[in-house]
Tab-separated table of C-alpha atoms in Angstrom:
chain	number	residue	atom	x	y	z
A	1	UNK	CA	-22.565	-42.300	-39.975
A	2	UNK	CA	-19.431	-40.896	-41.661
A	3	UNK	CA	-21.542	-38.435	-43.658
A	4	UNK	CA	-23.229	-37.263	-40.431
A	5	UNK	CA	-19.856	-36.726	-38.768
A	6	UNK	CA	-18.615	-34.720	-41.736
A	7	UNK	CA	-21.781	-32.614	-41.681
A	8	UNK	CA	-21.286	-31.863	-37.994
A	9	UNK	CA	-17.667	-30.945	-38.626
A	10	UNK	CA	-18.797	-28.341	-41.159
A	11	UNK	CA	-21.103	-26.526	-38.738
A	12	UNK	CA	-19.976	-23.873	-36.283
A	13	UNK	CA	-20.682	-24.673	-32.630
A	14	UNK	CA	-22.166	-21.178	-32.253
A	15	UNK	CA	-24.597	-21.569	-35.175
A	16	UNK	CA	-28.337	-21.168	-34.560
A	17	UNK	CA	-29.568	-24.314	-36.299
A	18	UNK	CA	-33.084	-22.979	-36.680
A	19	UNK	CA	-32.020	-19.786	-38.430
A	20	UNK	CA	-28.564	-20.246	-40.019
A	21	UNK	CA	-26.790	-16.963	-40.660
A	22	UNK	CA	-25.277	-17.898	-44.010
A	23	UNK	CA	-21.781	-17.239	-42.706
A	24	UNK	CA	-19.005	-19.803	-42.997
A	25	UNK	CA	-19.825	-22.761	-40.780
A	26	UNK	CA	-23.456	-21.684	-40.461
A	27	UNK	CA	-25.029	-22.155	-43.876
A	28	UNK	CA	-28.454	-23.680	-44.379
A	29	UNK	CA	-26.996	-26.477	-46.513
A	30	UNK	CA	-24.448	-27.473	-43.870
A	31	UNK	CA	-26.970	-27.273	-41.052
A	32	UNK	CA	-29.646	-29.248	-42.883
A	33	UNK	CA	-27.199	-32.074	-43.572
A	34	UNK	CA	-26.881	-32.724	-39.824
A	35	UNK	CA	-28.755	-35.697	-38.354
A	36	UNK	CA	-31.502	-34.487	-36.034
A	37	UNK	CA	-29.800	-36.078	-33.017
A	38	UNK	CA	-26.810	-33.750	-33.475
A	39	UNK	CA	-28.718	-30.779	-32.077
A	40	UNK	CA	-29.212	-29.350	-28.604
A	41	UNK	CA	-32.282	-27.311	-27.677
A	42	UNK	CA	-34.059	-26.099	-24.577
A	43	UNK	CA	-37.539	-27.063	-23.426
A	44	UNK	CA	-39.859	-26.987	-20.438
A	45	UNK	CA	-40.725	-29.387	-17.644
A	46	UNK	CA	-44.433	-29.983	-16.940
A	47	UNK	CA	-45.158	-27.486	-19.687
A	48	UNK	CA	-48.931	-27.450	-19.108
A	49	UNK	CA	-48.759	-26.504	-15.408
A	50	UNK	CA	-50.577	-23.473	-14.076
A	51	UNK	CA	-49.933	-22.073	-10.608
A	52	UNK	CA	-51.802	-23.632	-7.709
A	53	UNK	CA	-54.301	-21.207	-6.189
A	54	UNK	CA	-52.555	-19.383	-3.299
A	55	UNK	CA	-54.990	-20.529	-0.620
A	56	UNK	CA	-54.811	-24.142	-1.838
A	57	UNK	CA	-51.007	-23.981	-1.883
A	58	UNK	CA	-51.126	-22.660	1.679
A	59	UNK	CA	-53.039	-25.789	2.736
A	60	UNK	CA	-50.382	-27.986	1.125
A	61	UNK	CA	-47.619	-25.952	2.768
A	62	UNK	CA	-49.171	-26.389	6.190
A	63	UNK	CA	-49.015	-30.173	5.751
A	64	UNK	CA	-45.731	-30.461	3.831
A	65	UNK	CA	-43.614	-27.303	3.305
A	66	UNK	CA	-41.006	-29.066	1.150
A	67	UNK	CA	-43.653	-30.493	-1.163
A	68	UNK	CA	-45.271	-27.064	-1.477
A	69	UNK	CA	-41.954	-25.477	-2.452
A	70	UNK	CA	-41.336	-28.155	-5.077
A	71	UNK	CA	-44.609	-27.602	-6.938
A	72	UNK	CA	-44.699	-23.801	-6.679
A	73	UNK	CA	-44.029	-23.008	-10.347
A	74	UNK	CA	-46.055	-22.452	-13.502
A	75	UNK	CA	-45.826	-21.941	-17.261
A	76	UNK	CA	-47.617	-19.760	-19.834
A	77	UNK	CA	-49.679	-21.319	-22.647
A	78	UNK	CA	-47.851	-23.783	-24.885
A	79	UNK	CA	-47.791	-21.488	-27.901
A	80	UNK	CA	-46.084	-18.771	-25.862
A	81	UNK	CA	-43.432	-21.257	-24.751
A	82	UNK	CA	-42.824	-22.334	-28.333
A	83	UNK	CA	-42.642	-18.701	-29.448
A	84	UNK	CA	-40.060	-18.096	-26.707
A	85	UNK	CA	-37.854	-20.906	-28.043
A	86	UNK	CA	-38.980	-24.079	-26.279
A	87	UNK	CA	-38.388	-27.040	-28.580
A	88	UNK	CA	-39.323	-29.696	-26.051
A	89	UNK	CA	-42.561	-29.870	-24.081
A	90	UNK	CA	-43.689	-32.205	-21.324
A	91	UNK	CA	-47.296	-33.297	-20.840
A	92	UNK	CA	-48.624	-35.304	-17.871
A	93	UNK	CA	-51.771	-37.295	-18.550
A	94	UNK	CA	-54.403	-39.191	-16.590
A	95	UNK	CA	-56.859	-41.731	-17.926
A	96	UNK	CA	-60.559	-40.915	-17.578
A	97	UNK	CA	-62.475	-43.987	-18.798
A	98	UNK	CA	-65.864	-42.946	-17.435
A	99	UNK	CA	-65.423	-39.176	-18.062
A	100	UNK	CA	-65.594	-36.572	-15.311
A	101	UNK	CA	-63.395	-38.326	-12.728
A	102	UNK	CA	-61.245	-35.203	-12.255
A	103	UNK	CA	-63.935	-32.502	-12.400
A	104	UNK	CA	-64.314	-31.994	-8.624
A	105	UNK	CA	-60.814	-32.003	-7.077
A	106	UNK	CA	-60.371	-32.197	-3.338
A	107	UNK	CA	-58.266	-29.036	-3.052
A	108	UNK	CA	-60.927	-26.934	-4.753
A	109	UNK	CA	-63.653	-28.368	-2.514
A	110	UNK	CA	-61.579	-27.766	0.624
A	111	UNK	CA	-61.133	-24.101	-0.338
A	112	UNK	CA	-64.911	-23.729	-0.145
A	113	UNK	CA	-66.293	-20.251	-0.780
A	114	UNK	CA	-62.737	-18.915	-1.077
A	115	UNK	CA	-61.866	-21.204	-3.988
A	116	UNK	CA	-60.218	-19.432	-6.910
A	117	UNK	CA	-62.425	-19.974	-10.001
A	118	UNK	CA	-61.343	-22.563	-12.544
A	119	UNK	CA	-63.115	-23.864	-15.644
A	120	UNK	CA	-63.851	-27.543	-15.037
A	121	UNK	CA	-65.926	-27.953	-18.208
A	122	UNK	CA	-63.071	-29.542	-20.230
A	123	UNK	CA	-62.622	-32.126	-17.481
A	124	UNK	CA	-66.207	-33.257	-18.050
A	125	UNK	CA	-65.526	-33.957	-21.721
A	126	UNK	CA	-64.297	-37.302	-23.089
A	127	UNK	CA	-60.613	-37.920	-23.648
A	128	UNK	CA	-57.293	-38.044	-21.834
A	129	UNK	CA	-56.820	-35.258	-19.288
A	130	UNK	CA	-53.723	-33.190	-18.545
A	131	UNK	CA	-52.813	-32.312	-14.967
A	132	UNK	CA	-50.047	-32.787	-12.411
A	133	UNK	CA	-51.967	-34.371	-9.534
A	134	UNK	CA	-55.722	-35.038	-9.552
A	135	UNK	CA	-56.605	-33.624	-6.130
A	136	UNK	CA	-54.310	-30.692	-5.370
A	137	UNK	CA	-52.383	-29.690	-8.525
A	138	UNK	CA	-54.972	-29.913	-11.253
A	139	UNK	CA	-54.855	-26.519	-13.032
A	140	UNK	CA	-53.617	-26.774	-16.608
A	141	UNK	CA	-53.191	-24.451	-19.585
A	142	UNK	CA	-54.718	-27.245	-21.704
A	143	UNK	CA	-56.798	-29.651	-19.566
A	144	UNK	CA	-57.540	-31.945	-22.519
A	145	UNK	CA	-54.666	-33.802	-24.189
A	146	UNK	CA	-56.432	-33.170	-27.495
A	147	UNK	CA	-56.330	-29.442	-26.740
A	148	UNK	CA	-52.597	-29.502	-26.014
A	149	UNK	CA	-52.015	-31.393	-29.256
A	150	UNK	CA	-54.101	-28.894	-31.221
A	151	UNK	CA	-52.010	-26.002	-29.902
A	152	UNK	CA	-48.740	-27.764	-30.765
A	153	UNK	CA	-49.926	-28.877	-34.206
A	154	UNK	CA	-51.184	-25.428	-35.186
A	155	UNK	CA	-47.988	-23.733	-33.986
A	156	UNK	CA	-45.843	-26.288	-35.812
A	157	UNK	CA	-47.755	-25.868	-39.062
A	158	UNK	CA	-47.306	-22.099	-38.823
A	159	UNK	CA	-43.533	-22.482	-38.274
A	160	UNK	CA	-42.446	-25.141	-40.801
A	161	UNK	CA	-38.717	-24.464	-40.376
A	162	UNK	CA	-38.558	-25.275	-36.668
A	163	UNK	CA	-36.111	-27.955	-35.537
A	164	UNK	CA	-37.917	-31.160	-34.477
A	165	UNK	CA	-40.087	-30.761	-31.405
A	166	UNK	CA	-39.892	-33.398	-28.702
A	167	UNK	CA	-43.097	-33.894	-26.712
A	168	UNK	CA	-42.525	-35.989	-23.596
A	169	UNK	CA	-45.507	-37.693	-21.974
A	170	UNK	CA	-45.792	-38.869	-18.372
A	171	UNK	CA	-48.669	-41.204	-17.491
A	172	UNK	CA	-50.001	-40.491	-14.008
A	173	UNK	CA	-51.610	-43.279	-12.005
A	174	UNK	CA	-52.892	-43.249	-8.420
A	175	UNK	CA	-52.779	-40.092	-6.320
A	176	UNK	CA	-52.199	-38.738	-2.829
A	177	UNK	CA	-53.267	-40.904	0.106
A	178	UNK	CA	-55.725	-38.743	2.002
A	179	UNK	CA	-59.512	-39.143	2.447
A	180	UNK	CA	-61.468	-37.794	-0.492
A	181	UNK	CA	-58.521	-37.749	-2.899
A	182	UNK	CA	-59.025	-38.866	-6.487
A	183	UNK	CA	-57.095	-41.898	-7.699
A	184	UNK	CA	-56.175	-42.028	-11.363
A	185	UNK	CA	-56.698	-45.504	-12.897
A	186	UNK	CA	-54.000	-47.532	-14.623
A	187	UNK	CA	-53.253	-46.955	-18.280
A	188	UNK	CA	-54.484	-50.251	-19.643
A	189	UNK	CA	-54.309	-51.396	-23.275
A	190	UNK	CA	-57.322	-49.271	-24.210
A	191	UNK	CA	-55.752	-46.176	-22.652
A	192	UNK	CA	-52.416	-46.793	-24.373
A	193	UNK	CA	-54.193	-47.053	-27.712
A	194	UNK	CA	-56.053	-43.828	-26.924
A	195	UNK	CA	-52.741	-41.976	-26.608
A	196	UNK	CA	-51.770	-42.936	-30.144
A	197	UNK	CA	-55.263	-42.276	-31.470
A	198	UNK	CA	-55.404	-38.734	-30.066
A	199	UNK	CA	-51.951	-37.927	-31.446
A	200	UNK	CA	-52.801	-39.272	-34.905
A	201	UNK	CA	-56.055	-37.299	-34.882
A	202	UNK	CA	-54.091	-34.076	-34.350
A	203	UNK	CA	-51.116	-34.677	-36.654
A	204	UNK	CA	-50.919	-35.994	-40.210
A	205	UNK	CA	-48.512	-38.902	-40.640
A	206	UNK	CA	-46.068	-36.679	-42.536
A	207	UNK	CA	-45.711	-34.402	-39.501
A	208	UNK	CA	-44.596	-37.198	-37.149
A	209	UNK	CA	-41.207	-38.760	-36.460
A	210	UNK	CA	-42.090	-42.295	-35.355
A	211	UNK	CA	-40.098	-45.344	-34.232
A	212	UNK	CA	-40.984	-47.235	-37.411
A	213	UNK	CA	-39.673	-44.433	-39.617
A	214	UNK	CA	-36.380	-44.251	-37.743
A	215	UNK	CA	-35.980	-48.036	-37.542
A	216	UNK	CA	-36.557	-48.478	-41.254
A	217	UNK	CA	-35.362	-51.902	-42.397
A	218	UNK	CA	-33.100	-52.494	-39.394
A	219	UNK	CA	-33.941	-55.358	-37.060
A	220	UNK	CA	-34.342	-53.095	-34.018
A	221	UNK	CA	-34.622	-49.429	-33.206
A	222	UNK	CA	-31.459	-49.644	-31.113
A	223	UNK	CA	-29.551	-50.963	-34.144
A	224	UNK	CA	-30.988	-48.234	-36.361
A	225	UNK	CA	-30.042	-45.286	-34.144
A	226	UNK	CA	-26.552	-46.710	-33.608
A	227	UNK	CA	-26.158	-46.835	-37.380
A	228	UNK	CA	-27.258	-43.228	-37.897
A	229	UNK	CA	-30.913	-43.880	-38.656
A	230	UNK	CA	-32.256	-40.521	-37.484
A	231	UNK	CA	-33.461	-38.271	-40.317
A	232	UNK	CA	-31.440	-35.250	-41.339
A	233	UNK	CA	-32.369	-31.898	-39.909
A	234	UNK	CA	-33.725	-30.917	-43.307
A	235	UNK	CA	-36.112	-33.902	-43.271
A	236	UNK	CA	-37.047	-33.354	-39.609
A	237	UNK	CA	-37.861	-29.654	-39.779
A	238	UNK	CA	-41.461	-28.862	-38.946
A	239	UNK	CA	-42.016	-32.313	-37.439
A	240	UNK	CA	-42.814	-33.619	-33.978
A	241	UNK	CA	-41.466	-36.601	-32.030
A	242	UNK	CA	-43.370	-38.052	-29.068
A	243	UNK	CA	-41.783	-40.042	-26.232
A	244	UNK	CA	-43.242	-41.797	-23.211
A	245	UNK	CA	-41.177	-41.014	-20.117
A	246	UNK	CA	-42.495	-43.966	-18.153
A	247	UNK	CA	-41.360	-46.682	-15.738
A	248	UNK	CA	-40.718	-50.177	-17.141
A	249	UNK	CA	-44.163	-51.546	-16.302
A	250	UNK	CA	-45.880	-48.784	-18.293
A	251	UNK	CA	-43.412	-49.156	-21.158
A	252	UNK	CA	-44.272	-52.880	-21.265
A	253	UNK	CA	-47.989	-52.075	-21.430
A	254	UNK	CA	-47.416	-49.605	-24.272
A	255	UNK	CA	-45.278	-52.078	-26.220
A	256	UNK	CA	-47.882	-54.802	-25.528
A	257	UNK	CA	-45.733	-57.714	-26.650
A	258	UNK	CA	-44.228	-56.004	-29.685
A	259	UNK	CA	-40.690	-56.929	-30.695
A	260	UNK	CA	-39.830	-53.220	-30.841
A	261	UNK	CA	-42.506	-50.498	-31.222
A	262	UNK	CA	-44.211	-51.595	-34.423
A	263	UNK	CA	-47.095	-49.265	-35.276
A	264	UNK	CA	-46.699	-47.096	-32.182
A	265	UNK	CA	-46.464	-43.318	-32.398
A	266	UNK	CA	-44.183	-42.713	-29.431
A	267	UNK	CA	-40.653	-43.664	-28.537
A	268	UNK	CA	-40.200	-44.983	-24.994
A	269	UNK	CA	-37.835	-44.251	-22.150
A	270	UNK	CA	-35.981	-47.542	-21.909
A	271	UNK	CA	-32.602	-48.972	-21.050
A	272	UNK	CA	-29.893	-48.450	-23.663
A	273	UNK	CA	-29.647	-52.217	-24.256
A	274	UNK	CA	-33.319	-52.619	-25.194
A	275	UNK	CA	-34.271	-53.310	-28.824
A	276	UNK	CA	-36.673	-50.354	-28.411
A	277	UNK	CA	-33.894	-47.968	-27.321
A	278	UNK	CA	-34.006	-44.703	-29.228
A	279	UNK	CA	-34.864	-42.227	-26.497
A	280	UNK	CA	-33.904	-42.040	-22.824
A	281	UNK	CA	-34.593	-39.712	-19.891
A	282	UNK	CA	-31.512	-39.034	-17.752
A	283	UNK	CA	-32.498	-36.148	-15.529
A	284	UNK	CA	-29.358	-35.828	-13.383
A	285	UNK	CA	-26.720	-34.148	-15.588
A	286	UNK	CA	-24.026	-34.211	-12.923
A	287	UNK	CA	-24.430	-37.716	-11.489
A	288	UNK	CA	-25.327	-39.207	-14.884
A	289	UNK	CA	-22.886	-37.249	-17.061
A	290	UNK	CA	-20.987	-40.317	-18.249
A	291	UNK	CA	-24.177	-42.218	-19.029
A	292	UNK	CA	-25.617	-39.256	-20.948
A	293	UNK	CA	-22.459	-38.974	-23.034
A	294	UNK	CA	-22.457	-42.706	-23.749
A	295	UNK	CA	-26.151	-42.679	-24.725
A	296	UNK	CA	-25.652	-39.746	-27.079
A	297	UNK	CA	-22.645	-41.425	-28.685
A	298	UNK	CA	-24.715	-44.611	-29.077
A	299	UNK	CA	-27.222	-42.624	-31.156
A	300	UNK	CA	-29.974	-42.139	-28.572
A	301	UNK	CA	-31.826	-38.887	-28.032
A	302	UNK	CA	-31.512	-37.812	-24.392
A	303	UNK	CA	-33.509	-35.434	-22.251
A	304	UNK	CA	-32.043	-34.006	-19.047
A	305	UNK	CA	-33.026	-31.207	-16.661
A	306	UNK	CA	-31.417	-27.846	-15.878
A	307	UNK	CA	-33.312	-27.457	-12.605
A	308	UNK	CA	-35.824	-29.241	-10.402
A	309	UNK	CA	-38.303	-28.598	-7.598
A	310	UNK	CA	-37.598	-24.825	-7.629
A	311	UNK	CA	-34.283	-25.370	-5.791
A	312	UNK	CA	-31.998	-23.755	-8.352
A	313	UNK	CA	-34.332	-20.807	-8.864
A	314	UNK	CA	-34.545	-20.054	-5.139
A	315	UNK	CA	-30.738	-20.154	-4.804
A	316	UNK	CA	-29.925	-18.665	-8.246
A	317	UNK	CA	-27.690	-21.712	-8.715
A	318	UNK	CA	-26.662	-22.423	-12.319
A	319	UNK	CA	-24.369	-25.384	-11.523
A	320	UNK	CA	-26.838	-28.035	-12.650
A	321	UNK	CA	-27.820	-26.006	-15.700
A	322	UNK	CA	-24.197	-25.697	-16.803
A	323	UNK	CA	-23.741	-29.454	-16.440
A	324	UNK	CA	-26.948	-30.125	-18.372
A	325	UNK	CA	-25.905	-28.119	-21.403
A	326	UNK	CA	-22.345	-29.474	-21.283
A	327	UNK	CA	-23.635	-33.060	-21.123
A	328	UNK	CA	-24.527	-33.161	-24.805
A	329	UNK	CA	-28.136	-34.171	-24.128
A	330	UNK	CA	-30.208	-33.060	-27.098
A	331	UNK	CA	-33.027	-31.581	-25.016
A	332	UNK	CA	-32.546	-29.730	-21.727
A	333	UNK	CA	-35.725	-28.846	-19.857
A	334	UNK	CA	-36.305	-26.086	-17.323
A	335	UNK	CA	-39.077	-24.464	-15.335
A	336	UNK	CA	-37.471	-21.083	-15.919
A	337	UNK	CA	-37.241	-19.943	-19.510
A	338	UNK	CA	-38.133	-16.680	-17.826
A	339	UNK	CA	-37.316	-15.739	-14.202
A	340	UNK	CA	-39.784	-16.089	-11.351
A	341	UNK	CA	-39.472	-12.645	-9.766
A	342	UNK	CA	-40.504	-14.035	-6.382
A	343	UNK	CA	-37.278	-16.040	-6.236
A	344	UNK	CA	-34.756	-13.901	-8.105
A	345	UNK	CA	-32.987	-13.687	-11.489
A	346	UNK	CA	-32.499	-17.395	-12.181
A	347	UNK	CA	-33.204	-18.294	-15.815
A	348	UNK	CA	-32.130	-21.088	-18.169
A	349	UNK	CA	-31.170	-20.200	-21.729
A	350	UNK	CA	-29.412	-22.087	-24.479
A	351	UNK	CA	-25.729	-21.044	-24.385
A	352	UNK	CA	-25.013	-18.646	-27.203
A	353	UNK	CA	-28.704	-17.889	-27.701
A	354	UNK	CA	-30.802	-19.050	-30.615
A	355	UNK	CA	-33.330	-21.873	-30.732
A	356	UNK	CA	-30.964	-24.812	-31.278
A	357	UNK	CA	-27.231	-25.378	-31.516
A	358	UNK	CA	-24.828	-28.164	-32.374
A	359	UNK	CA	-24.539	-30.579	-29.440
A	360	UNK	CA	-21.309	-29.963	-27.498
A	361	UNK	CA	-20.401	-33.633	-27.938
A	362	UNK	CA	-20.696	-33.294	-31.712
A	363	UNK	CA	-18.680	-30.081	-31.635
A	364	UNK	CA	-15.980	-31.769	-29.560
A	365	UNK	CA	-15.824	-34.712	-31.967
């Protein structure tokens, strides 16, 4: 812990941790000595999401204008986001035990002959599927989880000096309550195991940052991160960390009676007091500022959000974004790494530029 604090003290707050300049306070040696939880980087929310077809969005708007506004955003392919500087991605998944459950969504059928074409072939293949909502918000830049993982793995391998990528996973169950809507089944034990299996099929063990590796010989993950168990930035470069951003009942199913997360690939969003605490989602940087700061100081990796539901973009309001970056959370996600010209100039960028910087809390210490 003392060594990590000294390393942070040697690094300039304005240093781009992915490409150190070599100047005083920004050398590769000083930067690489940092623990990986000392960084701050920007990422994207619902990174896979394509725009809803205009006529299908119009149907949603007629029924619920607020809901339509909230889901009226999209992202380019994952590789383009990573090229643009995203170092955190978010993937929503649904379980498809019998294959093909999501290949005929209600919104597409309701659009009839005016439906905007979409390739449903991947949704007829085996494997976990990636989409926002099965019936009305189903378009994805990578409909198969395996496809998303392939894109991330290939990009990562081609950029071995990148700071650690965080891939957040949301597990979608159920669906909207209207006749003809598709309901996503629960992620049971088989589905939870499939998540790990698909990740391990895409990434070699050496490319992953897992709970077991961080916990090491400590009794719990919580104890390990409090004691400075995260790898150095040098050891974490070119690697990927996965985290389930799930409610307690899903976390319990993923842990499946484990003392911590033995053998699992992903960290879990869990209370700071849990033996499995290593990662936490705290999406409200203003209301939860004190909790974010406390979690970071306790050694956890935190994700928060710069904007939500298109509100900030429509108002060009950077208040939440400023609070998010100031919070010290290691990963700050946005829907606007580039502006949506329909709404105005709103954009979220890492203060000072670059791909990653020293966390403001570390700089303050």
